[in-house]
XYZ file of C-alpha atoms in Angstrom:
572
model
C 0.000 0.000 0.000
C 2.822 2.448 0.861
C 4.448 1.610 -2.475
C 1.211 2.420 -4.324
C 0.925 5.697 -2.429
C 4.475 6.568 -3.471
C 3.670 5.829 -7.125
C 0.571 8.071 -6.947
C 2.540 10.891 -5.335
C 5.316 10.458 -7.889
C 2.834 10.701 -10.752
C 1.295 13.833 -9.241
C 4.404 15.639 -8.024
C 7.352 13.999 -9.708
C 8.917 13.405 -6.299
C 9.501 9.961 -4.822
C 8.691 10.086 -1.101
C 10.316 7.699 1.369
C 8.159 5.489 3.586
C 9.583 7.261 6.654
C 8.401 10.638 5.396
C 4.966 9.258 4.633
C 4.820 8.025 8.212
C 5.894 11.368 9.713
C 3.542 12.450 12.465
C 2.668 16.155 12.262
C 2.524 17.692 15.729
C 2.665 21.428 15.070
C 4.995 24.036 16.449
C 5.414 24.337 20.211
C 7.350 26.228 22.866
C 8.449 25.309 26.388
C 10.675 26.651 29.145
C 13.604 24.476 30.148
C 14.572 23.560 33.709
C 16.692 26.723 33.935
C 13.850 28.957 32.837
C 15.008 29.612 29.268
C 12.455 29.750 26.452
C 12.669 27.451 23.438
C 10.429 27.697 20.386
C 10.802 24.824 17.962
C 10.277 27.079 14.930
C 13.321 29.123 16.014
C 15.400 26.066 15.058
C 13.969 25.851 11.542
C 17.457 25.836 10.016
C 18.509 22.546 11.655
C 17.836 19.050 10.242
C 16.065 17.689 13.340
C 15.690 18.238 17.059
C 16.389 15.189 19.240
C 14.121 14.889 22.299
C 14.802 12.304 25.024
C 11.811 11.620 27.289
C 13.171 12.030 30.817
C 11.772 11.300 34.279
C 13.632 11.786 37.546
C 12.640 8.420 38.996
C 12.605 6.636 35.665
C 14.406 3.324 35.337
C 15.511 4.381 31.840
C 17.468 7.525 32.771
C 20.674 5.808 34.013
C 21.243 4.226 30.616
C 19.484 6.641 28.281
C 20.913 9.958 29.543
C 24.628 9.027 29.187
C 23.994 7.545 25.730
C 22.057 10.654 24.702
C 24.946 12.817 25.926
C 27.371 10.727 23.846
C 25.242 11.186 20.755
C 25.034 14.899 21.418
C 28.812 15.165 21.493
C 28.987 13.423 18.128
C 26.056 14.946 16.252
C 25.537 18.467 17.607
C 28.562 19.678 15.559
C 26.621 18.437 12.519
C 23.683 20.722 13.316
C 21.416 18.463 15.387
C 19.860 20.147 18.441
C 19.549 18.034 21.591
C 16.957 18.462 24.337
C 15.277 16.298 26.883
C 11.608 16.668 27.647
C 10.043 15.994 31.023
C 6.368 15.027 30.558
C 5.570 14.341 34.219
C 3.853 17.662 34.971
C 5.381 17.822 38.464
C 6.782 21.377 38.120
C 9.981 20.272 39.860
C 12.601 22.218 37.918
C 15.121 22.340 40.749
C 14.922 18.569 41.249
C 15.381 18.027 37.523
C 18.392 20.349 37.578
C 20.000 18.378 40.400
C 19.251 15.151 38.505
C 20.976 16.464 35.374
C 23.974 17.658 37.401
C 24.371 14.157 38.795
C 24.691 12.888 35.217
C 27.173 15.632 34.351
C 25.124 16.884 31.419
C 24.091 20.398 30.448
C 21.416 19.320 27.964
C 18.350 21.521 28.558
C 15.273 19.685 29.849
C 12.025 21.102 28.434
C 9.464 21.147 31.248
C 5.989 20.231 30.036
C 4.090 21.326 33.131
C 0.667 21.081 31.462
C 1.589 17.818 29.664
C -0.074 19.126 26.490
C 3.031 19.048 24.334
C 3.798 15.497 25.455
C 0.241 14.500 24.538
C 0.651 16.056 21.098
C 3.965 14.215 20.667
C 2.209 10.974 21.698
C 4.744 10.315 24.450
C 3.787 7.178 26.366
C 6.983 5.973 28.053
C 10.251 7.362 29.367
C 13.494 6.542 27.598
C 12.037 7.160 24.151
C 13.845 9.528 21.780
C 11.918 11.511 19.191
C 13.480 13.201 16.168
C 11.354 16.251 15.443
C 11.657 18.162 12.187
C 11.200 21.896 13.005
C 10.533 22.705 9.350
C 7.505 20.433 9.041
C 6.694 20.226 12.777
C 6.654 16.464 12.438
C 8.171 13.493 14.256
C 10.298 11.528 11.777
C 11.688 8.928 14.185
C 10.903 7.491 17.593
C 12.744 4.775 19.432
C 15.273 4.064 22.204
C 18.676 5.717 22.594
C 20.542 3.010 20.721
C 21.722 1.816 17.341
C 18.536 2.682 15.448
C 18.636 6.239 16.799
C 22.255 6.649 15.785
C 21.424 5.355 12.307
C 18.595 7.888 12.076
C 20.864 10.732 13.225
C 23.485 9.735 10.690
C 20.858 9.700 7.958
C 19.396 13.144 8.638
C 22.886 14.609 9.153
C 23.740 13.398 5.662
C 20.501 14.727 4.182
C 18.951 11.300 3.760
C 15.533 10.068 4.847
C 15.228 7.865 7.931
C 14.753 4.236 6.873
C 13.243 2.931 10.119
C 10.855 5.501 11.610
C 9.587 3.658 14.684
C 11.258 1.252 17.100
C 9.571 -0.178 20.198
C 10.739 1.227 23.547
C 10.563 -0.371 26.990
C 10.204 2.373 29.577
C 8.149 3.599 32.489
C 4.622 4.655 31.525
C 3.718 8.345 31.350
C 0.274 9.054 32.817
C -1.934 12.005 31.823
C -4.416 12.632 34.679
C -6.052 15.694 33.105
C -6.618 13.936 29.785
C -8.138 10.929 31.548
C -10.419 13.190 33.582
C -11.527 15.098 30.496
C -12.123 11.889 28.556
C -14.451 10.825 31.353
C -16.150 14.236 31.491
C -15.428 16.691 28.706
C -15.075 20.346 29.751
C -18.271 22.268 29.148
C -18.233 25.185 26.735
C -20.704 27.114 28.841
C -19.190 26.397 32.268
C -15.480 26.032 31.485
C -14.430 27.233 28.057
C -16.427 30.457 27.691
C -15.171 31.775 31.068
C -11.571 31.048 29.968
C -12.110 33.028 26.761
C -13.871 35.832 28.620
C -11.085 36.153 31.188
C -8.046 35.756 28.936
C -9.049 36.704 25.393
C -12.277 38.629 24.972
C -10.980 41.884 26.448
C -8.998 42.387 23.229
C -10.836 39.955 20.929
C -14.158 41.771 20.819
C -15.965 44.242 18.639
C -13.900 47.471 18.533
C -11.132 45.719 20.474
C -7.460 45.905 19.563
C -7.308 42.305 18.290
C -7.912 41.504 14.590
C -10.990 39.350 15.199
C -13.640 38.861 17.857
C -14.121 35.801 20.049
C -17.629 36.773 21.045
C -19.573 33.549 20.453
C -19.219 29.791 20.318
C -19.260 30.002 16.529
C -16.254 32.312 16.501
C -14.321 30.303 19.080
C -14.934 27.066 17.232
C -13.999 28.650 13.913
C -10.721 29.948 15.315
C -10.017 26.833 17.403
C -7.078 25.584 15.252
C -5.332 28.912 15.751
C -6.224 28.928 19.453
C -4.535 25.541 19.782
C -1.458 26.817 17.939
C -1.037 29.991 20.023
C -1.483 28.074 23.289
C 1.073 25.428 22.281
C 3.586 28.076 21.196
C 2.808 30.441 24.122
C 2.103 33.308 21.700
C -1.151 33.978 23.506
C -1.961 35.306 25.984
C 0.737 37.831 24.995
C 3.586 38.899 27.236
C 3.769 35.683 29.283
C 6.459 35.404 31.946
C 7.935 32.445 33.798
C 5.223 31.252 36.242
C 7.855 29.679 38.503
C 9.320 33.066 39.473
C 7.434 35.642 41.535
C 3.704 36.245 41.809
C 2.365 38.924 39.490
C -1.178 40.139 38.956
C -0.550 40.414 35.200
C 1.680 37.415 34.517
C -0.380 36.787 31.357
C 0.097 33.039 31.922
C -2.779 30.700 31.091
C -3.052 28.322 34.076
C -2.268 24.705 33.253
C -5.787 23.494 34.051
C -7.359 26.092 31.760
C -4.945 25.234 28.943
C -5.786 21.542 29.360
C -9.518 22.203 29.363
C -9.263 24.388 26.282
C -7.128 22.078 24.155
C -8.947 18.902 25.179
C -12.261 20.564 24.320
C -10.889 21.621 20.924
C -9.600 18.082 20.290
C -13.100 16.762 20.984
C -14.558 18.962 18.248
C -15.356 22.086 20.292
C -18.935 21.066 21.151
C -21.632 23.252 22.688
C -24.577 22.320 24.829
C -28.011 23.829 24.408
C -27.491 26.420 27.135
C -27.297 30.150 26.298
C -23.911 31.302 25.010
C -22.058 33.200 27.791
C -19.820 35.034 25.306
C -22.808 36.505 23.469
C -24.119 37.760 26.800
C -20.893 39.581 27.728
C -21.371 43.324 28.169
C -18.575 45.854 27.828
C -18.492 49.386 29.212
C -19.770 51.957 26.773
C -16.934 54.315 27.639
C -13.432 53.670 26.330
C -11.990 54.913 29.622
C -10.944 52.308 32.178
C -12.053 54.206 35.289
C -15.120 56.040 34.025
C -15.047 59.488 32.465
C -11.776 61.271 33.338
C -11.626 64.404 35.440
C -9.350 65.958 32.834
C -8.342 65.008 29.293
C -4.985 66.011 27.862
C -5.507 66.378 24.114
C -2.396 65.743 22.062
C -2.293 68.044 19.012
C -3.064 66.166 15.777
C 0.028 64.563 14.291
C 0.161 63.877 10.561
C 1.803 60.559 9.723
C 2.752 59.980 6.067
C 2.077 56.743 4.237
C 5.711 55.723 3.856
C 9.181 56.561 5.056
C 11.328 56.381 8.168
C 10.205 58.966 10.702
C 12.235 60.758 13.315
C 10.611 60.955 16.716
C 7.939 63.649 16.899
C 8.546 66.114 19.737
C 5.531 67.990 21.076
C 5.041 70.184 24.147
C 1.475 70.112 25.452
C 0.207 72.664 28.025
C -1.883 71.449 30.974
C -4.729 73.899 31.427
C -5.594 73.494 35.105
C -6.719 76.318 37.339
C -5.407 74.692 40.531
C -2.852 72.039 41.480
C -4.371 68.545 41.632
C -3.152 65.205 43.009
C -3.245 62.451 40.368
C -4.559 58.979 41.236
C -4.861 57.422 37.751
C -4.195 58.025 34.050
C -4.744 56.311 30.719
C -3.331 56.947 27.249
C -5.697 56.274 24.339
C -4.006 56.455 20.928
C -5.851 58.094 18.084
C -4.461 55.607 15.569
C -2.814 52.615 17.185
C -1.771 51.252 13.789
C 0.970 53.908 13.516
C 1.735 54.927 17.112
C 4.280 52.537 18.585
C 5.106 54.224 21.880
C 5.537 57.559 23.613
C 7.777 58.984 26.305
C 7.157 62.186 28.143
C 8.660 64.495 30.701
C 6.794 66.753 33.128
C 7.898 70.414 32.883
C 6.913 72.205 36.131
C 5.634 75.804 36.040
C 8.459 78.250 35.392
C 10.922 75.566 34.295
C 12.448 75.339 30.861
C 12.814 71.578 30.778
C 11.397 68.526 32.480
C 12.904 65.908 34.704
C 14.232 62.519 33.701
C 12.099 60.563 31.247
C 12.680 57.537 33.477
C 11.673 59.114 36.788
C 13.414 59.036 40.154
C 14.254 62.764 40.315
C 11.148 64.174 42.064
C 8.935 62.007 44.304
C 6.056 64.523 43.989
C 6.042 64.334 40.219
C 2.774 62.834 38.900
C 2.810 59.565 37.012
C 1.087 60.328 33.705
C 0.727 57.209 31.548
C 2.661 57.061 28.287
C 1.620 54.776 25.448
C 3.484 51.470 25.453
C 2.294 48.361 23.556
C 0.247 46.168 25.859
C 0.470 48.542 28.797
C -2.595 48.747 31.044
C -4.111 51.987 32.374
C -2.319 53.189 35.505
C -4.035 53.335 38.870
C -1.856 54.382 41.796
C -1.834 52.287 44.977
C -4.175 53.561 47.729
C -3.208 56.896 49.322
C -0.465 57.354 46.715
C -0.109 59.984 44.023
C 1.794 62.860 42.466
C 1.011 66.560 42.145
C 0.063 67.929 38.724
C 0.579 71.662 39.098
C -1.330 74.377 37.284
C 0.850 75.720 34.503
C 2.626 72.399 33.947
C 3.599 71.333 30.440
C 4.342 67.856 29.119
C 7.215 67.411 26.695
C 6.243 64.402 24.579
C 8.305 62.165 22.344
C 6.140 60.141 19.948
C 7.418 57.209 17.904
C 5.421 56.519 14.740
C 5.847 53.813 12.116
C 4.363 54.115 8.643
C 1.890 51.551 7.300
C 1.399 52.504 3.646
C -1.582 54.706 4.498
C -1.382 58.360 5.468
C -3.227 59.135 8.679
C -3.617 61.628 11.505
C -3.101 60.569 15.104
C -5.182 62.469 17.661
C -4.361 60.841 20.978
C -5.714 61.669 24.407
C -4.584 61.096 27.986
C -7.305 60.748 30.584
C -6.423 61.856 34.131
C -8.308 61.108 37.327
C -7.710 63.217 40.448
C -8.133 62.781 44.167
C -10.855 64.995 45.666
C -9.590 68.567 46.064
C -9.479 68.353 49.862
C -7.606 64.997 49.845
C -3.802 64.869 49.744
C -2.326 61.367 49.394
C 0.425 60.756 51.931
C 2.470 58.269 49.881
C 4.782 58.759 46.895
C 6.191 56.274 44.407
C 9.874 56.075 43.529
C 11.772 54.211 40.871
C 14.854 53.936 38.735
C 16.091 52.195 35.639
C 18.853 49.638 35.271
C 19.766 51.006 31.876
C 22.640 50.884 29.428
C 23.201 54.080 27.426
C 25.682 55.137 24.763
C 28.727 55.771 27.015
C 28.833 52.135 28.126
C 26.960 50.496 25.237
C 28.665 47.575 23.517
C 27.512 47.063 19.949
C 25.683 43.784 19.434
C 27.785 41.605 17.101
C 26.324 40.390 13.799
C 24.662 36.956 13.902
C 24.970 36.613 17.688
C 21.859 34.714 18.865
C 22.287 35.452 22.579
C 24.281 38.607 23.340
C 23.963 39.505 27.026
C 23.927 42.889 28.732
C 23.317 43.805 32.348
C 22.822 46.849 34.523
C 22.122 47.428 38.221
C 20.435 49.937 40.502
C 20.509 50.264 44.290
C 17.508 50.947 46.528
C 18.890 53.306 49.160
C 16.101 53.036 51.751
C 13.822 50.284 53.031
C 11.123 50.015 50.398
C 8.378 47.896 48.890
C 8.858 46.817 45.280
C 5.724 47.180 43.136
C 6.592 46.494 39.501
C 9.317 45.665 36.971
C 9.367 46.652 33.305
C 11.690 45.530 30.472
C 12.359 47.551 27.335
C 14.374 46.497 24.309
C 13.697 46.655 20.573
C 13.296 44.031 17.817
C 16.328 42.004 18.884
C 15.290 41.804 22.539
C 15.106 38.146 23.579
C 14.777 37.861 27.371
C 15.332 39.750 30.610
C 15.691 38.516 34.185
C 15.723 40.684 37.313
C 17.584 39.546 40.435
C 17.800 41.129 43.901
C 21.053 40.941 45.846
C 20.260 41.715 49.471
C 22.621 43.377 51.985
C 23.328 39.990 53.624
C 24.635 38.661 50.286
C 21.672 36.419 49.490
C 20.162 36.606 46.027
C 16.621 36.086 44.760
C 15.283 36.070 41.245
C 12.407 38.553 41.029
C 11.052 37.953 37.536
C 11.952 36.057 34.379
C 10.651 37.544 31.137
C 11.764 34.441 29.280
C 10.311 35.386 25.895
C 10.485 39.165 25.550
C 8.176 40.587 22.897
C 8.720 44.114 21.570
C 4.980 44.383 20.877
C 3.998 43.732 24.509
C 6.092 45.757 26.929
C 4.243 45.328 30.187
C 4.869 46.730 33.628
C 4.649 43.464 35.564
C 2.994 44.249 38.889
C 3.562 42.139 41.981
C 0.362 40.805 43.492
C 1.705 41.860 46.883
C 4.475 44.490 47.162
C 7.806 42.894 48.109
C 10.019 44.238 50.896
C 13.452 45.429 49.750
C 15.854 46.296 52.604
C 18.013 49.392 52.220
C 21.052 48.650 50.112
C 19.360 46.008 47.936
C 20.853 45.863 44.445
C 18.504 45.002 41.585
C 20.276 43.666 38.499
C 18.659 43.259 35.096
C 20.311 40.727 32.799
C 18.973 40.629 29.267
C 19.915 39.142 25.934
C 19.556 40.135 22.291
C 19.071 37.814 19.320
C 20.865 39.321 16.338
C 20.716 36.112 14.307
C 18.772 35.239 11.174
C 16.678 32.910 13.334
C 15.040 35.999 14.839
C 12.230 36.622 12.358
C 11.847 40.196 13.652
C 15.512 41.048 13.116
C 15.833 43.941 10.629
C 19.407 43.025 9.661
C 21.441 40.174 11.206
C 24.579 41.316 9.319
C 24.727 44.558 11.276
C 26.622 45.515 14.434
C 23.831 47.138 16.403
C 24.344 50.419 18.271
C 22.193 52.128 20.880
C 19.539 54.223 19.187
C 16.021 55.576 19.283
C 14.759 53.797 16.192
C 13.504 50.229 16.439
C 16.240 48.826 14.174
C 18.776 50.077 16.738
C 18.590 48.852 20.317
C 18.011 49.918 23.910
C 18.346 48.204 27.269
C 16.022 49.398 30.045
C 15.133 47.425 33.152
C 12.835 49.713 35.151
C 11.718 49.155 38.749
C 9.039 51.003 40.723
C 8.989 50.992 44.517
C 7.658 52.901 47.496
C 10.014 53.997 50.277
C 8.602 52.895 53.640
C 9.746 55.991 55.532
C 8.117 58.635 53.365
C 9.514 61.443 55.477
C 13.029 60.417 54.424
C 12.325 61.311 50.786
C-alpha cells in the first residue's frame, strides 16, 4: 500500500517520497521553558535538520542508561547541526529537582518542562526513555525509538541529508500518565461552564468588537472557527501575549494561562469544540460603553493632531502640550488612548513644572512629587496608583512628549488623548512612588555583534532606603530576547524577582507584583537581558549589522525599570 501511495505521489508531483516521510507524524509548532527557565520555540530552530528529544523522568528506570547515551550522541552529532533536548512530561513542576538530577549525570542538555503535559500529549509520548526526532521545518516526528543503534542510524541519515529508513522502534520504559486527559475523557469540559469563562477572562478583552485584536471571540461560533489557531497559540505560548515564567514571583498580570485552563481548552478543541443547548455566555458579555478604564476622566490632555505619512522612516515627533488646570491637583490614575494605534508605537514624556524650561528625567526618580502620567506602550494597562499614593500635577505644567510613529502605507492623523483622574480637592495622598532604571546608554553600550543569537547585557540599581517593590518593566527593541531581574540583598543572598523568558517588543508590560515585596536598604537590583541578532530571529531587521544604541527600532536599547515605594516617606 505504501508503495502504491508513493507511485501516486510520484505521478502527481514527480517526487519519490520515502516510507519514513509518509509516516511522519505532524505535531505542530510548540514552545516550552527548560529547567533553567530559558524559552525554546521549535520554529526558532527551523534551520537545523532535526531536534532530538529524550523523554526524561527523575525516577525513571531508563534515565541511568538513556541519559549518558544521549549525551554521547550529542557530542557526536551536535557539531553536525542536530539540536539536543530532553523533555520531562511528568507535569510535576519540579525544575530544581530536575536540575540536580541532570547535574548528577554531568550533562548540560536543557530539559524542556511540560508542566501542562499538552506538548507530550501532542507528541504521543507514552513511556520514558524514548527519543523523538522532530523536524522543526515540518513540525513532524520523523523517528521514535530508544537511545541506541537505530537512533544513531537515524541521526546519521538526517545529518547526511537522507531520509530515515526505520521511523519507529519499540521502547521499553516507564509509563507516562496524563491525569487531566483521563479526567476530560471521562467528562469533557463544558463550553458554557469552562471554556467560555476562559475566553472571557483571557481573550475577549482584546478579541471583541472594537477591540485591539484583529478578530472577535464573542460567540461559540467564533471560538470554534478559530479553534485551530487557538490551539497553535497556546502550544507556542504566543497567547496570551507577554507571558512570563510562572515559577518566578507572583504577578497580577503574569499573562500566563493556568495549566488546568490550557488543558480544558485544548482537550475541548480536540473533541470537536462542542456546545450544549445552554445560552452562550460570550454573546451575553457586556462591555463598558466608555473607552476609559475608570469612568469618564476628570481631565483630558488632548495631544495636538500629528500627521503621519504613508511611507518613510520617521524621526521621533517632539511635542510640548500645556496642561490647562486652574489649581494644582493630586493624580490617582491616568490612561493613554491612541488616536491611531496602527501607527503609534510608543511615547515617552517628561513633566515640565511651572516656570521651568525643561522637564525631569524621562525615566523618573528625580522628584517624588512628580505625577505619574501614563505614556503609550504596547500592551500597557491603564495606571491606577496604589491607595493613598499619588503625584502633584501643578497648574501651569507642560508635558514634553516624544512620539514614535511607524508608517503603514496609508497616510493618517493621530489624535491621541490622555485621561487623568484626580483625588478629591481636599484629599492629599500621603504616599509617593519612587523608581529607577537599570539602563545601558551610549557611554557604556557595547555594539551587538552580527549573527549573535544570545548577546547579554546587564545593569544594576541600588535601593537606598527600606522600600516595597511594586513592579518591573523591560524595554528592548526588535532584537530583545529575554530579561531577568535579580535582587542581591545586603546579607549577600540573592533572589530572582522575575523572568521575562520570551520578551516581545509588541507587549512591553509593567509586571505588577500581586503583593508588594520588601526590599531592605542597600538592595541591588540587576537586570540581565539578551539580544538575538541572528537570522533565526524573524523580527531582526538586519542580522549582518553591528547594532548600536539608538532611538529607532532597528537600533537597540536596554532598560530594566523598577518602581517601589520607600517605607519611611519622610526620608524622601
